[in-house]
PDB file of C-alpha atoms in Angstrom:
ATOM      1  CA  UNK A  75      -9.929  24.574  20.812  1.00 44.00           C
ATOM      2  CA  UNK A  76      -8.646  21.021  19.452  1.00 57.00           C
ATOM      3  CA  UNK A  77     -10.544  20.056  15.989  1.00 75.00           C
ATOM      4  CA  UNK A  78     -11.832  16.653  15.693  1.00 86.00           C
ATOM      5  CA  UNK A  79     -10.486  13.804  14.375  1.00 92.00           C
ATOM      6  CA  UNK A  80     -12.111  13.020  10.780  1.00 93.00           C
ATOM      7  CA  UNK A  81     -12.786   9.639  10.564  1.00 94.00           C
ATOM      8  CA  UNK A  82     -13.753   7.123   7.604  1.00 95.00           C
ATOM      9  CA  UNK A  83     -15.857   4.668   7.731  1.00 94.00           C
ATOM     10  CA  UNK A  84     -15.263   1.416   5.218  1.00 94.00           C
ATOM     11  CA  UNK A  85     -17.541  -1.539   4.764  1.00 92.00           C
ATOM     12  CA  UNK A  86     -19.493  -3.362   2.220  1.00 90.00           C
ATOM     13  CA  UNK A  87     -22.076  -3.970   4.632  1.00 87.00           C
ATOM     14  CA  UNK A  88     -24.195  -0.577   5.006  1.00 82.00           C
ATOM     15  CA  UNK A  89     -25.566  -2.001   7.859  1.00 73.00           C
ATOM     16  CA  UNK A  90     -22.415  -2.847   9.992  1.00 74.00           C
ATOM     17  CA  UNK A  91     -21.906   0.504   9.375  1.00 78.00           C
ATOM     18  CA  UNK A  92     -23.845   2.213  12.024  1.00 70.00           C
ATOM     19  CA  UNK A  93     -21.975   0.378  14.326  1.00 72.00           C
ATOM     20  CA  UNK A  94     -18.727   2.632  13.056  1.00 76.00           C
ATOM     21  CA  UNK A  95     -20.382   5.644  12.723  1.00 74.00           C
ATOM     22  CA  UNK A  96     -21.012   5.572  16.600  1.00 77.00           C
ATOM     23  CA  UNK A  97     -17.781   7.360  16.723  1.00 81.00           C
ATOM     24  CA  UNK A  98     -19.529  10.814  15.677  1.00 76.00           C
ATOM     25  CA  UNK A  99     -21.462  11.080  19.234  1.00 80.00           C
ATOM     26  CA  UNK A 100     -17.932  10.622  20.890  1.00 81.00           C
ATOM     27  CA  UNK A 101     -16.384  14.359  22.051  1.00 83.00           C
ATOM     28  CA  UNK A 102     -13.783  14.882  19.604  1.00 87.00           C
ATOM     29  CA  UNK A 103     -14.091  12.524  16.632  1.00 91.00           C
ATOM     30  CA  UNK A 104     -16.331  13.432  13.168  1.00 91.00           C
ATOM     31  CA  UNK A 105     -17.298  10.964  10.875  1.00 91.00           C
ATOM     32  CA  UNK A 106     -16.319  12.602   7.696  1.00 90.00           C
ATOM     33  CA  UNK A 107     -17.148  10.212   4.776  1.00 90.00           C
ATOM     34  CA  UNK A 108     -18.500   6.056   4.375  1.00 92.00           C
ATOM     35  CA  UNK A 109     -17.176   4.106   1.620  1.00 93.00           C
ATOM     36  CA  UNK A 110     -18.698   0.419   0.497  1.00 93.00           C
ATOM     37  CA  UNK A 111     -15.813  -0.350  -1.212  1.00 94.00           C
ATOM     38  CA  UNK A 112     -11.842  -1.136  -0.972  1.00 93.00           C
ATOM     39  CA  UNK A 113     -11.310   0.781  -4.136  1.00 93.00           C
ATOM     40  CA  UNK A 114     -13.384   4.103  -3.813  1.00 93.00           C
ATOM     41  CA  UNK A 115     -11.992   4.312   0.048  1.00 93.00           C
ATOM     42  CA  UNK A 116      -8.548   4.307  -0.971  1.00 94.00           C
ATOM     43  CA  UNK A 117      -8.975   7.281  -3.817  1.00 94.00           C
ATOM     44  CA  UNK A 118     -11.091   9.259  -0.835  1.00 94.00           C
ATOM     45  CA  UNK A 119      -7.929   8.353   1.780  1.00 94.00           C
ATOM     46  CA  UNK A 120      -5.226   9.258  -0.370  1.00 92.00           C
ATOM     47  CA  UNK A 121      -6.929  12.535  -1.329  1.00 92.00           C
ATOM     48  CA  UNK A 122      -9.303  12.961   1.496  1.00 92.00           C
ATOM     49  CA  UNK A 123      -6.265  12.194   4.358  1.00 92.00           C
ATOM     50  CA  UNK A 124      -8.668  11.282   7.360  1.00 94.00           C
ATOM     51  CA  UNK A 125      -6.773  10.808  10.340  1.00 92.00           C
ATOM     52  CA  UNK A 126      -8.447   7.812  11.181  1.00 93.00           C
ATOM     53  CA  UNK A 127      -9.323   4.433   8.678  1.00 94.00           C
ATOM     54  CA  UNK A 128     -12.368   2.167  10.529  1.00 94.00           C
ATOM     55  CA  UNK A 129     -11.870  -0.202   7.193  1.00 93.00           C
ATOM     56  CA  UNK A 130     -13.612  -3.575   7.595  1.00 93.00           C
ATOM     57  CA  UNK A 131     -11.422  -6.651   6.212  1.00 91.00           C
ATOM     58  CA  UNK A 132     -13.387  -8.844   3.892  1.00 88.00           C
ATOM     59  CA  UNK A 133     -15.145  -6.989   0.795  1.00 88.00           C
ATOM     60  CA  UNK A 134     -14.973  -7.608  -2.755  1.00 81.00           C
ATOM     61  CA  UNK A 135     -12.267  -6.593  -5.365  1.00 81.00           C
ATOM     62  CA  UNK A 136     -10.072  -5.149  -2.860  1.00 90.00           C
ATOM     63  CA  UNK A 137     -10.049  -6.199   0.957  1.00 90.00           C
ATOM     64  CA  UNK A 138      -9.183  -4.033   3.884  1.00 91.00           C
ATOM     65  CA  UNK A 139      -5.382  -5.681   4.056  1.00 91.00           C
ATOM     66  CA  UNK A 140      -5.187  -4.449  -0.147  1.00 92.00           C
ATOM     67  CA  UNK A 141      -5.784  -1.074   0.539  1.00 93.00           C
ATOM     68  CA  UNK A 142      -3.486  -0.951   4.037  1.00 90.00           C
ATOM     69  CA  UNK A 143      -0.823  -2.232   1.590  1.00 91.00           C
ATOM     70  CA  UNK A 144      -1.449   0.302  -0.635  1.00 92.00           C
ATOM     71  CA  UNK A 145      -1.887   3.227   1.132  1.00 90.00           C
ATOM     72  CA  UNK A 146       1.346   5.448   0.769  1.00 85.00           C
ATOM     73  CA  UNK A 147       3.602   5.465   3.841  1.00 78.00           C
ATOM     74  CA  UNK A 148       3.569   9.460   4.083  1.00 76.00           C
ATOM     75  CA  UNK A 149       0.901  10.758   6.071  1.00 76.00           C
ATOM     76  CA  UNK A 150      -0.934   7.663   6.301  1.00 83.00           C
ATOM     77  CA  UNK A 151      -4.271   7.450   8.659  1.00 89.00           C
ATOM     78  CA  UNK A 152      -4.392   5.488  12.558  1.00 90.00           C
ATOM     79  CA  UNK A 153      -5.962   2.265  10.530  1.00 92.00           C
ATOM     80  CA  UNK A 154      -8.289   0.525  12.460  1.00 92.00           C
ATOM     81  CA  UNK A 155      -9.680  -2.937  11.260  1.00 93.00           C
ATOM     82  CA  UNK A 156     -13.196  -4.367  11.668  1.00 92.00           C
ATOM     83  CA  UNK A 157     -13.421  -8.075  11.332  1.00 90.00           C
ATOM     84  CA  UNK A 158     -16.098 -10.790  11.607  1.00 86.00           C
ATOM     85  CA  UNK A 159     -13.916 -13.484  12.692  1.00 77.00           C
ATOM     86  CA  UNK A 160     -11.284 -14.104  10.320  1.00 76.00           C
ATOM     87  CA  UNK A 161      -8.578 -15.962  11.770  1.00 80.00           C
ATOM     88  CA  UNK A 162      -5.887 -15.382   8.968  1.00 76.00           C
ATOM     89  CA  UNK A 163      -6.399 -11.701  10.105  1.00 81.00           C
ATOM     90  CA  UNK A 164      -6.874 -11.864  13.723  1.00 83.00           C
ATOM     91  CA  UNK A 165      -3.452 -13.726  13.872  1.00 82.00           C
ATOM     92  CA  UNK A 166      -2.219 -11.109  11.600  1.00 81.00           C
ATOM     93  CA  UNK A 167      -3.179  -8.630  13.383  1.00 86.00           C
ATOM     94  CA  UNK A 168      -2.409  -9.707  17.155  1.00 84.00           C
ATOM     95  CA  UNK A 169       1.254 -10.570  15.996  1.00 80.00           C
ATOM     96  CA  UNK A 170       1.582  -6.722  15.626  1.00 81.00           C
ATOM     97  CA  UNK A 171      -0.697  -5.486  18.027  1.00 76.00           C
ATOM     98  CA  UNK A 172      -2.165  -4.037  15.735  1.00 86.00           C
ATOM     99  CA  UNK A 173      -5.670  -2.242  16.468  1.00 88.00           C
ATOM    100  CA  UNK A 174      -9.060  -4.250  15.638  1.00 90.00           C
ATOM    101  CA  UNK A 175     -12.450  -4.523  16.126  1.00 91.00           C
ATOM    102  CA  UNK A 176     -14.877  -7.634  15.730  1.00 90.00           C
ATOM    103  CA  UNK A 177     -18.478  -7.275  14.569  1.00 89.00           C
ATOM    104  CA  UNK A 178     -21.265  -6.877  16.022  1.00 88.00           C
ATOM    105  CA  UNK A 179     -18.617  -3.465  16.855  1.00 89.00           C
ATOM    106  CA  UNK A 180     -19.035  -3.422  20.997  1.00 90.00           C
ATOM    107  CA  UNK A 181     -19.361   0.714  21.799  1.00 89.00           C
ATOM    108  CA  UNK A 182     -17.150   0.293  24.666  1.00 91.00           C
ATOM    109  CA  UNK A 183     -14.644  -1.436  22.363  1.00 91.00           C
ATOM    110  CA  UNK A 184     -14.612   1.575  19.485  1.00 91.00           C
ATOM    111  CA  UNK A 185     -14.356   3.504  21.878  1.00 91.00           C
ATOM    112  CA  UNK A 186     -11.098   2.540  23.435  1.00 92.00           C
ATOM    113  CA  UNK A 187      -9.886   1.869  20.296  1.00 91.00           C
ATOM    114  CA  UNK A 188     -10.557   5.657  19.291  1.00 91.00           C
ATOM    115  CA  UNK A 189      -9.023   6.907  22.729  1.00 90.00           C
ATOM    116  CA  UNK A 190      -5.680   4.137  21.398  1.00 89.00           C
ATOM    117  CA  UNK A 191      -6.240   6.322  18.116  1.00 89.00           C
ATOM    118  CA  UNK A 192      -6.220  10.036  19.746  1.00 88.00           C
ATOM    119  CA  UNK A 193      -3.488   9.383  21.738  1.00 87.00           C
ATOM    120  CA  UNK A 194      -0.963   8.329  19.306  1.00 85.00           C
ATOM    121  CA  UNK A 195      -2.798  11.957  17.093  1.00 85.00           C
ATOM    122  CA  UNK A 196      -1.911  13.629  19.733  1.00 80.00           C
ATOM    123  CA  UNK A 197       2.060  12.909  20.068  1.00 71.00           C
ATOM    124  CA  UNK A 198       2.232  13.133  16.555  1.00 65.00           C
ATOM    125  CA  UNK A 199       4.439  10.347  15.916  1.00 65.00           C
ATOM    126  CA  UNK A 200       3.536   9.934  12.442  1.00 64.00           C
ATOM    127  CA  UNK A 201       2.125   6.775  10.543  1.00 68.00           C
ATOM    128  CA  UNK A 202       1.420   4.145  13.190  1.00 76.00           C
ATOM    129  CA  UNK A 203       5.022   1.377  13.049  1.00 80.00           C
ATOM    130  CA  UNK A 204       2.886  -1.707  13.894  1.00 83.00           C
ATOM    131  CA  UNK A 205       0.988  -0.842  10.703  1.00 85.00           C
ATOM    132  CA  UNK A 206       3.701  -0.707   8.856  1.00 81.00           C
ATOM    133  CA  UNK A 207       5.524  -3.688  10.386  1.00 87.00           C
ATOM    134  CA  UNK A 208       2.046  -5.519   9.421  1.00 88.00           C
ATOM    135  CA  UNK A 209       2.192  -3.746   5.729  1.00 85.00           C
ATOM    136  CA  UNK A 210       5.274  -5.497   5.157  1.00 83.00           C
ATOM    137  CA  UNK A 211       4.698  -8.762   6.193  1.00 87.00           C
ATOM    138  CA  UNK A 212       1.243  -9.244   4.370  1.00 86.00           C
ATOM    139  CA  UNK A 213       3.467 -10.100   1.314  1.00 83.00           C
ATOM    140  CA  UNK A 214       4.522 -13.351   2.916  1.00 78.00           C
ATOM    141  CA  UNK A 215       0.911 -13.801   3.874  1.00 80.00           C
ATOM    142  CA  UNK A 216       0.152 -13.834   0.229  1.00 83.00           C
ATOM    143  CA  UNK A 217      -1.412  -9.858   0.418  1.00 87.00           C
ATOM    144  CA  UNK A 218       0.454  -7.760  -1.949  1.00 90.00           C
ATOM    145  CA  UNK A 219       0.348  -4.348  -3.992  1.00 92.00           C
ATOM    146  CA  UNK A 220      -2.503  -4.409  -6.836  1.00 93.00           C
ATOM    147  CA  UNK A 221      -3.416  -1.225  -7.096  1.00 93.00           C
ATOM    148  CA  UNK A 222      -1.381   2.100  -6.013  1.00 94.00           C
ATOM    149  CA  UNK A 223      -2.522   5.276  -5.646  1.00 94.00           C
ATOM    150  CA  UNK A 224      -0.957   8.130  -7.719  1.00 94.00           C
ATOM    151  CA  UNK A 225      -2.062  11.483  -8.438  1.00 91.00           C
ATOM    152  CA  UNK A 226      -3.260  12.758 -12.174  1.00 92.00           C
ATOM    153  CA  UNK A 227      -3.905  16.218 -11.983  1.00 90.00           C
ATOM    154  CA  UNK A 228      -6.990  17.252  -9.921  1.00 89.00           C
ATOM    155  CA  UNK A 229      -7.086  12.910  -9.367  1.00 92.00           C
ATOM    156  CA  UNK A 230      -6.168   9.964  -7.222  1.00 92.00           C
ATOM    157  CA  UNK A 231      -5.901   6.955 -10.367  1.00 93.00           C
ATOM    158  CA  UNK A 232      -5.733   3.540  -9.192  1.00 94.00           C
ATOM    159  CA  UNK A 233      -3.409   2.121 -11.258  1.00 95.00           C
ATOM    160  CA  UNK A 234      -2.872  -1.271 -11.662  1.00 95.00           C
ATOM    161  CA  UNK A 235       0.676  -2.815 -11.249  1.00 96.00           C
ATOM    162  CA  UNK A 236       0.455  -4.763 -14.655  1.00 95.00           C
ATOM    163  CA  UNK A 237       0.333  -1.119 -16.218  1.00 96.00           C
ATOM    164  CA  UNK A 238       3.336  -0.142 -14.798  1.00 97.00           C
ATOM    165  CA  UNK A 239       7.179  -1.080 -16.614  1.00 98.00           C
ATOM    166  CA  UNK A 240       9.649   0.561 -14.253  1.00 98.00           C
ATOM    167  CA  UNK A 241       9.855   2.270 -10.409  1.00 98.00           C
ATOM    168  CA  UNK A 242      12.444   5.100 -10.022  1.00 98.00           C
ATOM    169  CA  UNK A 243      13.797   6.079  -7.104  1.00 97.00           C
ATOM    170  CA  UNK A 244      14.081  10.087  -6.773  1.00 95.00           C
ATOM    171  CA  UNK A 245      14.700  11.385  -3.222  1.00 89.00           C
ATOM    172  CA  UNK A 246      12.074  10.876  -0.926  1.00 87.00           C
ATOM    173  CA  UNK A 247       9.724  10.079  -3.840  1.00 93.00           C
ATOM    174  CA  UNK A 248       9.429   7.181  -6.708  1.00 96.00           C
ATOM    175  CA  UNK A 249       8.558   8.009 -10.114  1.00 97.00           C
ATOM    176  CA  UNK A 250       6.186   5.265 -11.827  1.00 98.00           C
ATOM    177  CA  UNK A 251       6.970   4.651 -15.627  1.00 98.00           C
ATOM    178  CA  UNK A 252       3.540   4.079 -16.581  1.00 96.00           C
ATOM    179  CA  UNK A 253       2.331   3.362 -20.891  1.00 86.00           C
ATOM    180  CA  UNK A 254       4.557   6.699 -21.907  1.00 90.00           C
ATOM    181  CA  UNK A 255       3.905   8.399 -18.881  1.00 95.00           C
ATOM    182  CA  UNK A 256       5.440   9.417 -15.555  1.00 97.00           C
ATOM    183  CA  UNK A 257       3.836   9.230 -12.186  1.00 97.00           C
ATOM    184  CA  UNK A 258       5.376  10.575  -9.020  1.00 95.00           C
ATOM    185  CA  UNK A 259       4.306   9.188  -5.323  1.00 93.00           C
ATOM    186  CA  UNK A 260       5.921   9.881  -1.864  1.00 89.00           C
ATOM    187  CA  UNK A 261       7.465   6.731  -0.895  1.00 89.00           C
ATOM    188  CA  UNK A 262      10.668   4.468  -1.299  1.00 91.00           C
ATOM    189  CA  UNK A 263      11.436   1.730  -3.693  1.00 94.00           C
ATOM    190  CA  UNK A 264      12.403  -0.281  -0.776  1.00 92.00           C
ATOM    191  CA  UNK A 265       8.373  -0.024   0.785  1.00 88.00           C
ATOM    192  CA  UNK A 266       7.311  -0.532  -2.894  1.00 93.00           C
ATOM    193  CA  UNK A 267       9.308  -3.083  -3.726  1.00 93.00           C
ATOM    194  CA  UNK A 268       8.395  -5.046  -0.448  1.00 89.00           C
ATOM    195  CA  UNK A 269       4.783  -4.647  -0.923  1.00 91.00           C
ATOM    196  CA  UNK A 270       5.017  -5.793  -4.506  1.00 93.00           C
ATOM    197  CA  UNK A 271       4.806  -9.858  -5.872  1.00 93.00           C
ATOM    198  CA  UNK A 272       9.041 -10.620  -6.790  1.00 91.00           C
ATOM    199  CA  UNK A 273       7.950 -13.022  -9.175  1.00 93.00           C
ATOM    200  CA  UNK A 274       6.821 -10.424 -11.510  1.00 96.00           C
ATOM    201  CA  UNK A 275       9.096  -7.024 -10.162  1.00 97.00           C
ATOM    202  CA  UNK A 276      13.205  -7.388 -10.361  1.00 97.00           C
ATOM    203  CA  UNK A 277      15.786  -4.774  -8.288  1.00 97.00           C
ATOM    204  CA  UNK A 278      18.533  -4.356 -11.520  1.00 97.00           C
ATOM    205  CA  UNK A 279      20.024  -0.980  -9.512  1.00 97.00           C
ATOM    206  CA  UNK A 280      19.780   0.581  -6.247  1.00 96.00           C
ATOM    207  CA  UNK A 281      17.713   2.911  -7.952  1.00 97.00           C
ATOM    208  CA  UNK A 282      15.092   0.865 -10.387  1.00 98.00           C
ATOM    209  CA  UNK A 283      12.682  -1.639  -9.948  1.00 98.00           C
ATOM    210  CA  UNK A 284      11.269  -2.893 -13.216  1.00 98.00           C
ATOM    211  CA  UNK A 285       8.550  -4.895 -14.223  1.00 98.00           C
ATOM    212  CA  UNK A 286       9.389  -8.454 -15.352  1.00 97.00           C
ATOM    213  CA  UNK A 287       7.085  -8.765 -18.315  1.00 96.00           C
ATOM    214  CA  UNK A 288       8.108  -5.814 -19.667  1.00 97.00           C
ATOM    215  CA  UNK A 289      11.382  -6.729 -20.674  1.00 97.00           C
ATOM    216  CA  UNK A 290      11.953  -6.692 -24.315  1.00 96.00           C
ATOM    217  CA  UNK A 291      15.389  -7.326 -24.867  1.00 95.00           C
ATOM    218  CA  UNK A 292      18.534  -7.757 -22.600  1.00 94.00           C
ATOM    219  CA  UNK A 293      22.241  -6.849 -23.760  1.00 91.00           C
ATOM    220  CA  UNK A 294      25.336  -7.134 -22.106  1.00 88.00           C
ATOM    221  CA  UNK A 295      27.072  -3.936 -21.140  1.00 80.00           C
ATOM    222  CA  UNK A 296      30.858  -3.086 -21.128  1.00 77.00           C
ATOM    223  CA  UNK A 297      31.713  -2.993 -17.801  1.00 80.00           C
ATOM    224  CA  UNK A 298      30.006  -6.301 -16.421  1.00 80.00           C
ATOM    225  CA  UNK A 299      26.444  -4.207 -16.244  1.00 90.00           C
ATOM    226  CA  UNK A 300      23.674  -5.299 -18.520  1.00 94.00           C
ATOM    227  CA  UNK A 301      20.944  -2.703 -20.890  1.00 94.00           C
ATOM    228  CA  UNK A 302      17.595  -3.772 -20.898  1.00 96.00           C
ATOM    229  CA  UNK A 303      15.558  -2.334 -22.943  1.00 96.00           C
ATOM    230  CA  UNK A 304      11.015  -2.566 -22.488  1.00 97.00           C
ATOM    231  CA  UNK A 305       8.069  -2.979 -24.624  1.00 94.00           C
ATOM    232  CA  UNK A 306       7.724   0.546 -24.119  1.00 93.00           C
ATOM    233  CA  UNK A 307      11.258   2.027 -25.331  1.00 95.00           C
ATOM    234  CA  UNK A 308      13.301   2.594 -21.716  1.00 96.00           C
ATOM    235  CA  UNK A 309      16.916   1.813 -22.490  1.00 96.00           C
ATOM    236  CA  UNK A 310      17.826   1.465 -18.655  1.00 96.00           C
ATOM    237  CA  UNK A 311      21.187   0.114 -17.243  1.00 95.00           C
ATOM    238  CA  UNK A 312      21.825  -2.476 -14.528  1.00 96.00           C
ATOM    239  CA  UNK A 313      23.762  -2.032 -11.419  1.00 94.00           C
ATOM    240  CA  UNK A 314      26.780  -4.708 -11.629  1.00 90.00           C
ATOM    241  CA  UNK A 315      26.565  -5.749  -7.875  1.00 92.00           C
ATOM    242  CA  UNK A 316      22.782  -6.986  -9.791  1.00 94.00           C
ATOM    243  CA  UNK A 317      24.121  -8.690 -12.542  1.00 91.00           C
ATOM    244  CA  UNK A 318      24.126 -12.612 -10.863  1.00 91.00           C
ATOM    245  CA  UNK A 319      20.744 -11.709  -9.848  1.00 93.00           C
ATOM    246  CA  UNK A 320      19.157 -10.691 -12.954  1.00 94.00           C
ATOM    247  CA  UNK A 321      20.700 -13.357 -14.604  1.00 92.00           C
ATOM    248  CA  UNK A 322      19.217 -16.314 -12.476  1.00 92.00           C
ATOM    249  CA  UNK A 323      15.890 -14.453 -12.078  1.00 92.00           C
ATOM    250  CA  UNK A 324      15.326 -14.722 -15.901  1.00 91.00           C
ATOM    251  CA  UNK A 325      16.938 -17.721 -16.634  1.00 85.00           C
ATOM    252  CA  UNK A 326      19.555 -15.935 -19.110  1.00 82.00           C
ATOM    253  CA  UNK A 327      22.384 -19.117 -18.462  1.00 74.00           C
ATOM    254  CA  UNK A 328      20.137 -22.161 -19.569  1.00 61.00           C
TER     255      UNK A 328
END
């Protein structure tokens, strides 16, 4: 016998949520947690892994696009949006195809978009590409990485991108410098570093994406490559093929 689908439910409204939560009388689907917030939902998704995100798009502190950004690319949910009419993400949306759903939430409407959601379950092609296609242009729609998800011990932390001084790359996985501590996700530097502002995050090597204001010093290095050393104590060493751009990013030839 096939197990249901879990399915969250994310709005600020508790009332528009009822509308959602008409997903737990269709065959197949169970609605396994509601969230009023952008925040608390993305801790529950990341450790919770529902298979399906009904996440509604405006709600304060962190909006429905701020946690799609943030959500890691590995195992990520079928994310479905709920919208009251907001052009910016209607346009966003329909120039991915990407599923939506506008409120008062029509039942016949949830429910194709559930039967959209099953279907691509049930081929098990992994994290939904029009998602992801969206994910990565919300940084040129002015959405971008706050907030990422990492694990500490038994716990999904939220931490804030101003905490963090330099990204890693390790395999399939990125390790997060974080205040004296390290932080491993599943992801690449290239998703983080395209969901991330580029005023305040720099590329210096294939492999490390550091934070901007925490840059200490800079010192050239013998063989055209340049040390810069953070606030926190990282010594770490430029690629040379980065050199021209470091340079012009922080201004080091006026």
């Amino acid at each position: 016998m096939t197990s249901s689908r879990r399915v969250m439910i994310v709005d600020d409204e508790p009332l528009a949520r009822p509308g959602c939560a008409g997903c737990s009388r269709e065959s197949g689907f169970e609605v396994t947690g509601e969230h009023g917030d952008g925040r608390s939902a993305l801790a529950a998704a990341v450790a919770e892994r529902p298979d399906i995100l009904l996440i509604d798009v405006q709600m304060p502190e962190m909006t429905g696009l701020e946690v799609a950004v943030a959500l890691p690319r590995e195992d990520a949910p079928v994310v479905i949006f709920v919208t009251a009419h907001d052009d910016f993400a209607l346009r966003a949306f329909e120039a991915h195809a990407v599923d939506y759903l506008l409120k008062p939430v029509d039942p016949d409407r949830l429910r194709d978009a559930l039967a959209r959601a099953r279907r691509w379950l049930g081929e098990g092609c992994g994290p939904d590409p029009r998602v992801a296609s969206l994910v990565q242009d919300l940084p040129a729609r002015g959405v971008q990485l706050e907030r990422l998800p990492v694990r500490d011990g038994a716990k999904i932390r939220l931490m804030r991108v101003d905490e963090i001084e330099y990204l890693e790359a390790d395999a399939n996985y990125v390790k997060i410098h974080a205040a004296g501590r390290t932080f491993v996700v599943r992801d690449t530097l290239a998703g983080l570093e395209a969901r991330l502002d580029a005023r305040r995050f720099l590329r210096i090597h294939r492999s490390l994406l550091v934070r901007i204001d925490a840059i200490e010093e800079i010192e050239p290095g013998l063989q055209g490559d340049l040390l810069l050393v953070l606030r926190g104590g990282a010594r770490l060493i430029s690629g040379r093929s980065y050199r021209k751009k470091i340079r012009e990013t922080l201004a080091l030839d006026r």
